[in-house]
Structure formats: C-alpha cells, structure tokens
JSON list of C-alpha atoms in Angstrom, two decimals:
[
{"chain": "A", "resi": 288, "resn": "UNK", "atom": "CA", "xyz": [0.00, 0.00, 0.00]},
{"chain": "A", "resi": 289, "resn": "UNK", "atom": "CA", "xyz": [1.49, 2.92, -0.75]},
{"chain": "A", "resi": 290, "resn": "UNK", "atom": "CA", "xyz": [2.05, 6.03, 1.99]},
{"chain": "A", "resi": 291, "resn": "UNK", "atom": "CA", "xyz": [1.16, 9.15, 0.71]},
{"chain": "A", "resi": 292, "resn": "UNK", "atom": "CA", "xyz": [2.45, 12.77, 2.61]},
{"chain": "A", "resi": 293, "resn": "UNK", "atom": "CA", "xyz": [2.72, 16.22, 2.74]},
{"chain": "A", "resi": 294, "resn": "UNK", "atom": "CA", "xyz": [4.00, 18.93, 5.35]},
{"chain": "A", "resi": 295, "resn": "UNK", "atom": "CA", "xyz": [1.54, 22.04, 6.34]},
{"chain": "A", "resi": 296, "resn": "UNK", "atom": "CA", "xyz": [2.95, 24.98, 7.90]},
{"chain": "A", "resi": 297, "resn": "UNK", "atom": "CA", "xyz": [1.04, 25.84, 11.21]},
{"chain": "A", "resi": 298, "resn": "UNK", "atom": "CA", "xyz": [1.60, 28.44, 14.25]},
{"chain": "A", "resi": 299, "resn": "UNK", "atom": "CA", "xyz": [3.36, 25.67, 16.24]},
{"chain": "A", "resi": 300, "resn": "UNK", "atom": "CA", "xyz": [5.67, 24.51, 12.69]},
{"chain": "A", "resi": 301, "resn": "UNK", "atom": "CA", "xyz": [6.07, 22.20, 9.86]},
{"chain": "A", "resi": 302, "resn": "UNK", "atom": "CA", "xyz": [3.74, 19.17, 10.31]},
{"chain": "A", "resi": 303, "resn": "UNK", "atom": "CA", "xyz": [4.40, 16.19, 8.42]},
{"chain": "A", "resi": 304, "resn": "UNK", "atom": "CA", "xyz": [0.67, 14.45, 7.40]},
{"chain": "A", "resi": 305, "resn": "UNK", "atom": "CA", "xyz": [0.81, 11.18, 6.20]},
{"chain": "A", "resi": 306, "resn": "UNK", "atom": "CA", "xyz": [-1.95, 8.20, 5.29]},
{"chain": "A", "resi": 307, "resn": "UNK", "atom": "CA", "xyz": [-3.15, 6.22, 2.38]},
{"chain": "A", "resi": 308, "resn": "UNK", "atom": "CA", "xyz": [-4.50, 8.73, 0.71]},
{"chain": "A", "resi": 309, "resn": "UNK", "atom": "CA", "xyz": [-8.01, 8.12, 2.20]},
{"chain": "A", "resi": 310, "resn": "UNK", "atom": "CA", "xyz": [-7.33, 7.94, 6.09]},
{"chain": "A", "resi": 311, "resn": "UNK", "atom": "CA", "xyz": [-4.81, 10.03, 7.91]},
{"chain": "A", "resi": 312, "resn": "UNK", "atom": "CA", "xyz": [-2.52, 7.59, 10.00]},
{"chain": "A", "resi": 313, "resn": "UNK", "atom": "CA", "xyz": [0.05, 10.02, 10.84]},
{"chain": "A", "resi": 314, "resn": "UNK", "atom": "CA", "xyz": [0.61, 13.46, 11.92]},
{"chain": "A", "resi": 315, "resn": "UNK", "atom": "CA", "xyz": [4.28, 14.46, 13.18]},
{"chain": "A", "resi": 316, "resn": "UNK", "atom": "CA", "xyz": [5.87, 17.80, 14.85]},
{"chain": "A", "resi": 317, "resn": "UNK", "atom": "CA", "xyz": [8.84, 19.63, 13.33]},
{"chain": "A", "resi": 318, "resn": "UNK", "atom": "CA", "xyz": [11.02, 18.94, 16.87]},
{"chain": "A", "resi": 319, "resn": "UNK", "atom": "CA", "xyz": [10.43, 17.03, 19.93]},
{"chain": "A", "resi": 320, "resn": "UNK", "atom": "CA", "xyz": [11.01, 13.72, 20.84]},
{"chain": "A", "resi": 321, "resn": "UNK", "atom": "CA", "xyz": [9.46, 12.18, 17.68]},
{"chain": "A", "resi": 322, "resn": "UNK", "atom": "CA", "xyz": [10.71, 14.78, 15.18]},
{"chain": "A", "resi": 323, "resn": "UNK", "atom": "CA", "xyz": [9.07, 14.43, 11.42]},
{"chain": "A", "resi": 324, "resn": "UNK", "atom": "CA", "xyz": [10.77, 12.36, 9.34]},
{"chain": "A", "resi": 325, "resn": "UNK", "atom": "CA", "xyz": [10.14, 11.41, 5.47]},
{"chain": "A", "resi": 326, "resn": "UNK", "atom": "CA", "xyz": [9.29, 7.95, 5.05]},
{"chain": "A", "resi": 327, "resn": "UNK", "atom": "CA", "xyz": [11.84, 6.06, 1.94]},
{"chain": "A", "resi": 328, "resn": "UNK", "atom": "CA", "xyz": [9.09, 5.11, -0.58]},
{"chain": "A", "resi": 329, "resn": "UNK", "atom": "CA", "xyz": [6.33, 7.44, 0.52]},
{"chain": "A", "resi": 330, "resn": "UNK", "atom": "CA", "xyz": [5.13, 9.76, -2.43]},
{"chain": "A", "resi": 331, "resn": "UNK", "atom": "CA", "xyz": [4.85, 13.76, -1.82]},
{"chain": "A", "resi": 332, "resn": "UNK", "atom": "CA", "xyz": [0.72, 14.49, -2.74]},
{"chain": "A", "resi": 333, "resn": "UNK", "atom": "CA", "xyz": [-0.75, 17.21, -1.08]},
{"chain": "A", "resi": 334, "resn": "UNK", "atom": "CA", "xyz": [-4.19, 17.22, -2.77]},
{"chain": "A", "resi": 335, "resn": "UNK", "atom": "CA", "xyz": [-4.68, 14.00, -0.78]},
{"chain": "A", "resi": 336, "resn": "UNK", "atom": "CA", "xyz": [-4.81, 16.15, 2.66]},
{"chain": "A", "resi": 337, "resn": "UNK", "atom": "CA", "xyz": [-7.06, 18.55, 1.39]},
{"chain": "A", "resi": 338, "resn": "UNK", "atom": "CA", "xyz": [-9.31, 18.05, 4.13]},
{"chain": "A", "resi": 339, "resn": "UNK", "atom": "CA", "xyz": [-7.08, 17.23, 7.22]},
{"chain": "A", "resi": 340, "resn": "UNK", "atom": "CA", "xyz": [-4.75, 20.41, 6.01]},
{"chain": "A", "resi": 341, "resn": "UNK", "atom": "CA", "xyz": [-8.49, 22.94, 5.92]},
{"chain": "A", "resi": 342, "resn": "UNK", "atom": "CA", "xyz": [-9.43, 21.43, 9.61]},
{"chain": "A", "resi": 343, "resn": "UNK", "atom": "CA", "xyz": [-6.17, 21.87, 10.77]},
{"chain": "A", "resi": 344, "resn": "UNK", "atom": "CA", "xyz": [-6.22, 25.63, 9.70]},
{"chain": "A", "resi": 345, "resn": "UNK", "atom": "CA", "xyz": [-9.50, 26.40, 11.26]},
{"chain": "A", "resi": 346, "resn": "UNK", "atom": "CA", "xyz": [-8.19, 24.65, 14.47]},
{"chain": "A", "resi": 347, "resn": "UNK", "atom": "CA", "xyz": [-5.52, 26.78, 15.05]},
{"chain": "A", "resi": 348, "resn": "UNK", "atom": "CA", "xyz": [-7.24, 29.52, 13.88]},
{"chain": "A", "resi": 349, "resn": "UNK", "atom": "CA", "xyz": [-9.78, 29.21, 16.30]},
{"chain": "A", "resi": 350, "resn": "UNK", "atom": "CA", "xyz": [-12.47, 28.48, 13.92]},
{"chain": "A", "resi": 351, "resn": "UNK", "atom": "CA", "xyz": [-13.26, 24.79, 14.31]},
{"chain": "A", "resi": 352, "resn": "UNK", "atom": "CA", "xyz": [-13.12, 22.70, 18.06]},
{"chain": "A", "resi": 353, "resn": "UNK", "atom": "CA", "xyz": [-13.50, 19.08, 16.09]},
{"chain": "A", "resi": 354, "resn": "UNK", "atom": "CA", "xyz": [-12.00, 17.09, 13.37]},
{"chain": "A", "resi": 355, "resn": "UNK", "atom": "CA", "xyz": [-13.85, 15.52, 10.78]},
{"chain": "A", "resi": 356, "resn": "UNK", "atom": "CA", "xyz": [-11.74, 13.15, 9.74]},
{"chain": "A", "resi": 357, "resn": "UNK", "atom": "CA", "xyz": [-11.50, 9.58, 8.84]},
{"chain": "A", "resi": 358, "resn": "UNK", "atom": "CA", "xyz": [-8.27, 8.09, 10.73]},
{"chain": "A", "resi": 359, "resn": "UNK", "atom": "CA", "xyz": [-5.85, 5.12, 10.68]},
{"chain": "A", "resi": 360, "resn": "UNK", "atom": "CA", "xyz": [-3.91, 5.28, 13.99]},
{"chain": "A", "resi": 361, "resn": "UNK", "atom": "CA", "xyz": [-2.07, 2.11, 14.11]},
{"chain": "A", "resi": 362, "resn": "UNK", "atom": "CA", "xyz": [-0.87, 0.30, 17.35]},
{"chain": "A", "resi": 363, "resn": "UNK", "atom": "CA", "xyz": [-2.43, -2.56, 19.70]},
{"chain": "A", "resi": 364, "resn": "UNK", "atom": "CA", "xyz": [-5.87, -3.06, 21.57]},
{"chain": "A", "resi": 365, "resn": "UNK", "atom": "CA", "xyz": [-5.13, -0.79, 24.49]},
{"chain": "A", "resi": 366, "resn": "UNK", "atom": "CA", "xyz": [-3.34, 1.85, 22.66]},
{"chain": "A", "resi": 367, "resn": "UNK", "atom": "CA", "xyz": [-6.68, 2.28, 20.68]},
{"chain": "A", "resi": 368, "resn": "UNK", "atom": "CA", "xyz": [-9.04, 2.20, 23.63]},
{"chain": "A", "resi": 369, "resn": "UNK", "atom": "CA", "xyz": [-6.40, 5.03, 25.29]},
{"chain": "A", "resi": 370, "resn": "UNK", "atom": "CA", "xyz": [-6.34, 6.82, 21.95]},
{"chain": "A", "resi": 371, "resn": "UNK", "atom": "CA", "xyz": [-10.32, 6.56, 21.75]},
{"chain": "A", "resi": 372, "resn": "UNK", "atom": "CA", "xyz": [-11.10, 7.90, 24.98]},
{"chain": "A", "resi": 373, "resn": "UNK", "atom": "CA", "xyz": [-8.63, 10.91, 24.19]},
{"chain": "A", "resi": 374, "resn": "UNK", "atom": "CA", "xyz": [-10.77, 11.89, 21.67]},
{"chain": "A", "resi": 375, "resn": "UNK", "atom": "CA", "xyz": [-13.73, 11.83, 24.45]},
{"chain": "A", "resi": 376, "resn": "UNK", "atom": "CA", "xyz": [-11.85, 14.85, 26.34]},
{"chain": "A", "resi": 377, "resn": "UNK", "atom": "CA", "xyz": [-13.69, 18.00, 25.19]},
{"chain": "A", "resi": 378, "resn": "UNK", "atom": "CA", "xyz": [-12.01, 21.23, 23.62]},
{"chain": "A", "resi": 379, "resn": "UNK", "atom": "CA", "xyz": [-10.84, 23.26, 26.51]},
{"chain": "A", "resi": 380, "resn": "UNK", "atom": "CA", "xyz": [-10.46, 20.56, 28.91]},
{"chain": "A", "resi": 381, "resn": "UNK", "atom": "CA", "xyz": [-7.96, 18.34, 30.41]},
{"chain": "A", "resi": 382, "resn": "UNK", "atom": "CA", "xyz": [-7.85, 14.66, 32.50]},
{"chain": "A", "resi": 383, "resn": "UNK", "atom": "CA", "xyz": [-5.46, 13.35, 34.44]},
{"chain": "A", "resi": 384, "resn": "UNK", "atom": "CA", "xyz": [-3.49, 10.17, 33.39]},
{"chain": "A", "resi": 385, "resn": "UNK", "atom": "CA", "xyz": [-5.51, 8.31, 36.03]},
{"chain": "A", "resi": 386, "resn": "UNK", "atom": "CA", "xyz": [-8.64, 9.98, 35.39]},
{"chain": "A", "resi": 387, "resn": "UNK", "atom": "CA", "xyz": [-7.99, 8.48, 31.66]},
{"chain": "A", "resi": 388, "resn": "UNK", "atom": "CA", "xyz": [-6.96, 5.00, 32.98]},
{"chain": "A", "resi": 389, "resn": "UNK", "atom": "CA", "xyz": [-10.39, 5.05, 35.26]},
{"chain": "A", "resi": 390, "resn": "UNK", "atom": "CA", "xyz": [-12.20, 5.98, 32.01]},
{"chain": "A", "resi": 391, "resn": "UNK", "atom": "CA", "xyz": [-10.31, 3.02, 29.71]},
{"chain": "A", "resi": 392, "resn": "UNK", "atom": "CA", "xyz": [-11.13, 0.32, 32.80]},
{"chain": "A", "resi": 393, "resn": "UNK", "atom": "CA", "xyz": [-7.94, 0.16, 34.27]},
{"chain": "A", "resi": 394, "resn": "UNK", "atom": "CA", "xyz": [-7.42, 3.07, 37.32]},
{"chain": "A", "resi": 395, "resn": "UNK", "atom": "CA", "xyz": [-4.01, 1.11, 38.34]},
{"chain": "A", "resi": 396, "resn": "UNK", "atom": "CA", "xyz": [-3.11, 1.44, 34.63]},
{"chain": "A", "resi": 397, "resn": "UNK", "atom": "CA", "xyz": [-1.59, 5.32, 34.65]},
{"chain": "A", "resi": 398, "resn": "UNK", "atom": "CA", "xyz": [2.08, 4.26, 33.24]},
{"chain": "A", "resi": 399, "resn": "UNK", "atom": "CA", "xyz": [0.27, 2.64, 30.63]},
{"chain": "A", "resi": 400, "resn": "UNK", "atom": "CA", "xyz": [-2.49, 5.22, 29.30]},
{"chain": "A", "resi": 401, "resn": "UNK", "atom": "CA", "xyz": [0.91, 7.25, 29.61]},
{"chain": "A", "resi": 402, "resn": "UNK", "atom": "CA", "xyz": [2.62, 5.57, 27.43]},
{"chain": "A", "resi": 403, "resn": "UNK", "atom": "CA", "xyz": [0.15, 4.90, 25.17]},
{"chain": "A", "resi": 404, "resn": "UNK", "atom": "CA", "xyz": [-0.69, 8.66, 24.87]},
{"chain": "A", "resi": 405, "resn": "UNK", "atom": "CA", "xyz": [3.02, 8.89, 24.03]},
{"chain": "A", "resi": 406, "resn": "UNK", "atom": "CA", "xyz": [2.82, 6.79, 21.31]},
{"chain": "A", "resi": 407, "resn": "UNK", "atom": "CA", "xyz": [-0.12, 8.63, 19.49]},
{"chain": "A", "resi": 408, "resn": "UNK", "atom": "CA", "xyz": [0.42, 8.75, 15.63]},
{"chain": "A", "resi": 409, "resn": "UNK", "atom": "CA", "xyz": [-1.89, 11.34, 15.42]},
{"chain": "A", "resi": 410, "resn": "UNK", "atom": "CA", "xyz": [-1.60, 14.09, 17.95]},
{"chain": "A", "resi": 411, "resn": "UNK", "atom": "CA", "xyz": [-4.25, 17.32, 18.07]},
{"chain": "A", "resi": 412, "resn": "UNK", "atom": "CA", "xyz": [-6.59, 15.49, 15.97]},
{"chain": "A", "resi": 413, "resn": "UNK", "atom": "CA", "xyz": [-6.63, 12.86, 18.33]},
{"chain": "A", "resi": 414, "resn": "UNK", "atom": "CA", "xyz": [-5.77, 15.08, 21.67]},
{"chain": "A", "resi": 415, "resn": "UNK", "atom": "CA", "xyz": [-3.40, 13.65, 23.63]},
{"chain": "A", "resi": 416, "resn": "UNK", "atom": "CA", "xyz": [-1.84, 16.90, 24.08]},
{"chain": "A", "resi": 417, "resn": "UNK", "atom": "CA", "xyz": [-5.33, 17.51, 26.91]},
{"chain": "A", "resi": 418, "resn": "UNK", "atom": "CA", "xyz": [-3.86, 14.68, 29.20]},
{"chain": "A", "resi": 419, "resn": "UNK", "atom": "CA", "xyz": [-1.50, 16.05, 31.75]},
{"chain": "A", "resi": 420, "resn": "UNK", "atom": "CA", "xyz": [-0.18, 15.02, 35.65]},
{"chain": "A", "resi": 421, "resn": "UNK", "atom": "CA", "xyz": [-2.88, 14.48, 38.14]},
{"chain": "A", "resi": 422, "resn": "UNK", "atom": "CA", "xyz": [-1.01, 17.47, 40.05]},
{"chain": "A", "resi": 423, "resn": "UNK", "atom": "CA", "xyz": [-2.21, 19.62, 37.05]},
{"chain": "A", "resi": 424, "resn": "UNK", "atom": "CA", "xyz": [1.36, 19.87, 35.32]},
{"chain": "A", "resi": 425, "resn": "UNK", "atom": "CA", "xyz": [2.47, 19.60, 31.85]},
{"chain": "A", "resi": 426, "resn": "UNK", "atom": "CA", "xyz": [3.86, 16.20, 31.51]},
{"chain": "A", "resi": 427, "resn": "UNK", "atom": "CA", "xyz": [5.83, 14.76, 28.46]},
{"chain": "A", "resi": 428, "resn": "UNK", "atom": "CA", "xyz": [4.41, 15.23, 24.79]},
{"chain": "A", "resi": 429, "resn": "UNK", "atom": "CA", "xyz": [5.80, 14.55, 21.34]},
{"chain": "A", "resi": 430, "resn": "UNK", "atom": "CA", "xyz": [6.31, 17.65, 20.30]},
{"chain": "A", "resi": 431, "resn": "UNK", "atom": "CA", "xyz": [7.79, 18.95, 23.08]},
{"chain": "A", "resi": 432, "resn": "UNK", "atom": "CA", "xyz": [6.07, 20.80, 26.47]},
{"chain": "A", "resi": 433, "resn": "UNK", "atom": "CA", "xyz": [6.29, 24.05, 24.97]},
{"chain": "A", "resi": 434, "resn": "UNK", "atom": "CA", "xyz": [4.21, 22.84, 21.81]},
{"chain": "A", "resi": 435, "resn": "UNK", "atom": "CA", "xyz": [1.80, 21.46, 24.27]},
{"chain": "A", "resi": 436, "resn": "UNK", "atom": "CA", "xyz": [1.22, 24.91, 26.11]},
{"chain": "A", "resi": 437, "resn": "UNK", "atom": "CA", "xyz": [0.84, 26.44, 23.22]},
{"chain": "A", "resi": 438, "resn": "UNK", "atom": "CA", "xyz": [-2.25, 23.68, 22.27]},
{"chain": "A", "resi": 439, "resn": "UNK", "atom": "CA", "xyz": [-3.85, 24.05, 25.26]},
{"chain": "A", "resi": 440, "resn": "UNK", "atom": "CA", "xyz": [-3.44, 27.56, 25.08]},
{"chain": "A", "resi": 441, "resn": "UNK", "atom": "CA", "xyz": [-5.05, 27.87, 21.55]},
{"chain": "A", "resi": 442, "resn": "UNK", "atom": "CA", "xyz": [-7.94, 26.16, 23.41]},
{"chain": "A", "resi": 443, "resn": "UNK", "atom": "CA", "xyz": [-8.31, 28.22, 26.50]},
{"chain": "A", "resi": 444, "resn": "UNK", "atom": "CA", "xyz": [-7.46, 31.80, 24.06]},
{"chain": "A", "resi": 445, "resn": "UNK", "atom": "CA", "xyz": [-9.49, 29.81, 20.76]},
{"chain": "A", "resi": 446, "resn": "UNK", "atom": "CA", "xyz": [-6.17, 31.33, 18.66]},
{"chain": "A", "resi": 447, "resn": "UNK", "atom": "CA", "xyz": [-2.87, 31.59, 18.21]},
{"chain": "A", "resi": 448, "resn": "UNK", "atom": "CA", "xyz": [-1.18, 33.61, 15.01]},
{"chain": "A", "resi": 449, "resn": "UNK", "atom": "CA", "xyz": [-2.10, 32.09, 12.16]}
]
C-alpha cells in the first residue's frame, strides 16, 4: 500500500501528514522527541490532505473545536481504547493520566495510558496533548512541552497567530 504525505505549515511549525490517501494515520511535529521524518518510498501528494490540512487551519485559527476526519492510527488493543477515549476529552479541557486509565477500565493502569498517549500517531486530531499530571502539570508530549502549552493555550485563548 502505498504512503502518501505532505507537510503544512502551522503556528506551532512544519507538520508532516501522512496516510493512504483516504485515512490520515500520521501526523508528526517539526522537533520534539518524535521529530518528522520522510518515510523512503512514501510519495509527496498534497491534494490527498485537502481536508485534514483545511481542519487543521481552522483549528488553530480558532475556527473549528472538532476534526472531521476519517483516521488510521495504528498500534495494539489498548493503545486504541487510550487513543479513543482521548478523543472523548472536550475542547478546553484536560484529564489526568488516572482519570484516563479510570475511564479506559484500568485506574491502576496510569504508566500505561501514559505511554500509550506517548505513542499517538496522530496528535491534536486525536488530543493527547489535553492529558497532563494528576497534580495539574504539563507532563511529556511529542512535540515537546512548549508545543503542548501552546495547544492548550489555543484552546483556553481559541487562537494563536495564524
């Protein structure tokens, strides 16, 4: 199957989009501790992000709380239940690693739902960035804990330069 991509600029950087050219299964930051990288073999199409790249826009400009978007994350059972119930947590808000482990089944489960939120393929669309320590601090993310401030941020504010 081949793996189509194509990078968007946005307020928080380059993104790097990537799916089949029907469903999105990847969406990566310009820095942090999974930095974008280009794929040998994937093909450069940007028409096929058409949609993801307008919802994206009208995110970060404020415009638009939800995605509309059909989605390929891929990763095991539990990483999909964790990455499902992220996209339960409502613009604006934030839960607690436990809080999300109580919601998946598990409340002992914490370290997991973390590191299952760490290995999101598709952050802000699916909104891992809204987890954060039960103490109420930012905690790791992908793209780095100044990315995520500036996500939550965008959500508290509804904009940041576009």
């Amino acid at each position: 199957m081949t793996t189509y991509y194509t990078c968007m600029d946005s307020p928080i950087g380059s993104l790097l989009l990537a799916g089949d050219g029907e469903r999105l299964r990847m969406l990566r930051f310009p820095e942090g501790k999974r930095p974008r990288e280009i794929e040998p073999g994937w093909v450069e199409d940007s028409g096929k992000f058409n949609r993801e790249i307008n919802q994206l826009r009208a995110y970060f400009a404020g415009e638009s709380k939800q995605f509309d978007l059909s989605l390929a994350p891929q990763g095991t059972d539990f990483q999909r239940k964790v990455w499902s119930a992220l996209q339960g947590i409502p613009y604006g808000e934030t839960r607690s690693y436990g809080e999300l482990a109580r919601e998946v089944g598990n409340g002992k489960a914490s370290r997991a739902v973390g590191a299952a939120n760490g290995q999101n393929p598709i952050p802000i669309i699916i909104p891992c960035h809204r987890v954060i320590g039960s103490d109420g601090s930012l905690t790791g993310f992908g793209g780095g804990i100044e990315t995520k401030q500036q996500l939550l941020a965008l959500e508290q504010n509804n904009s940041i330069g576009v």
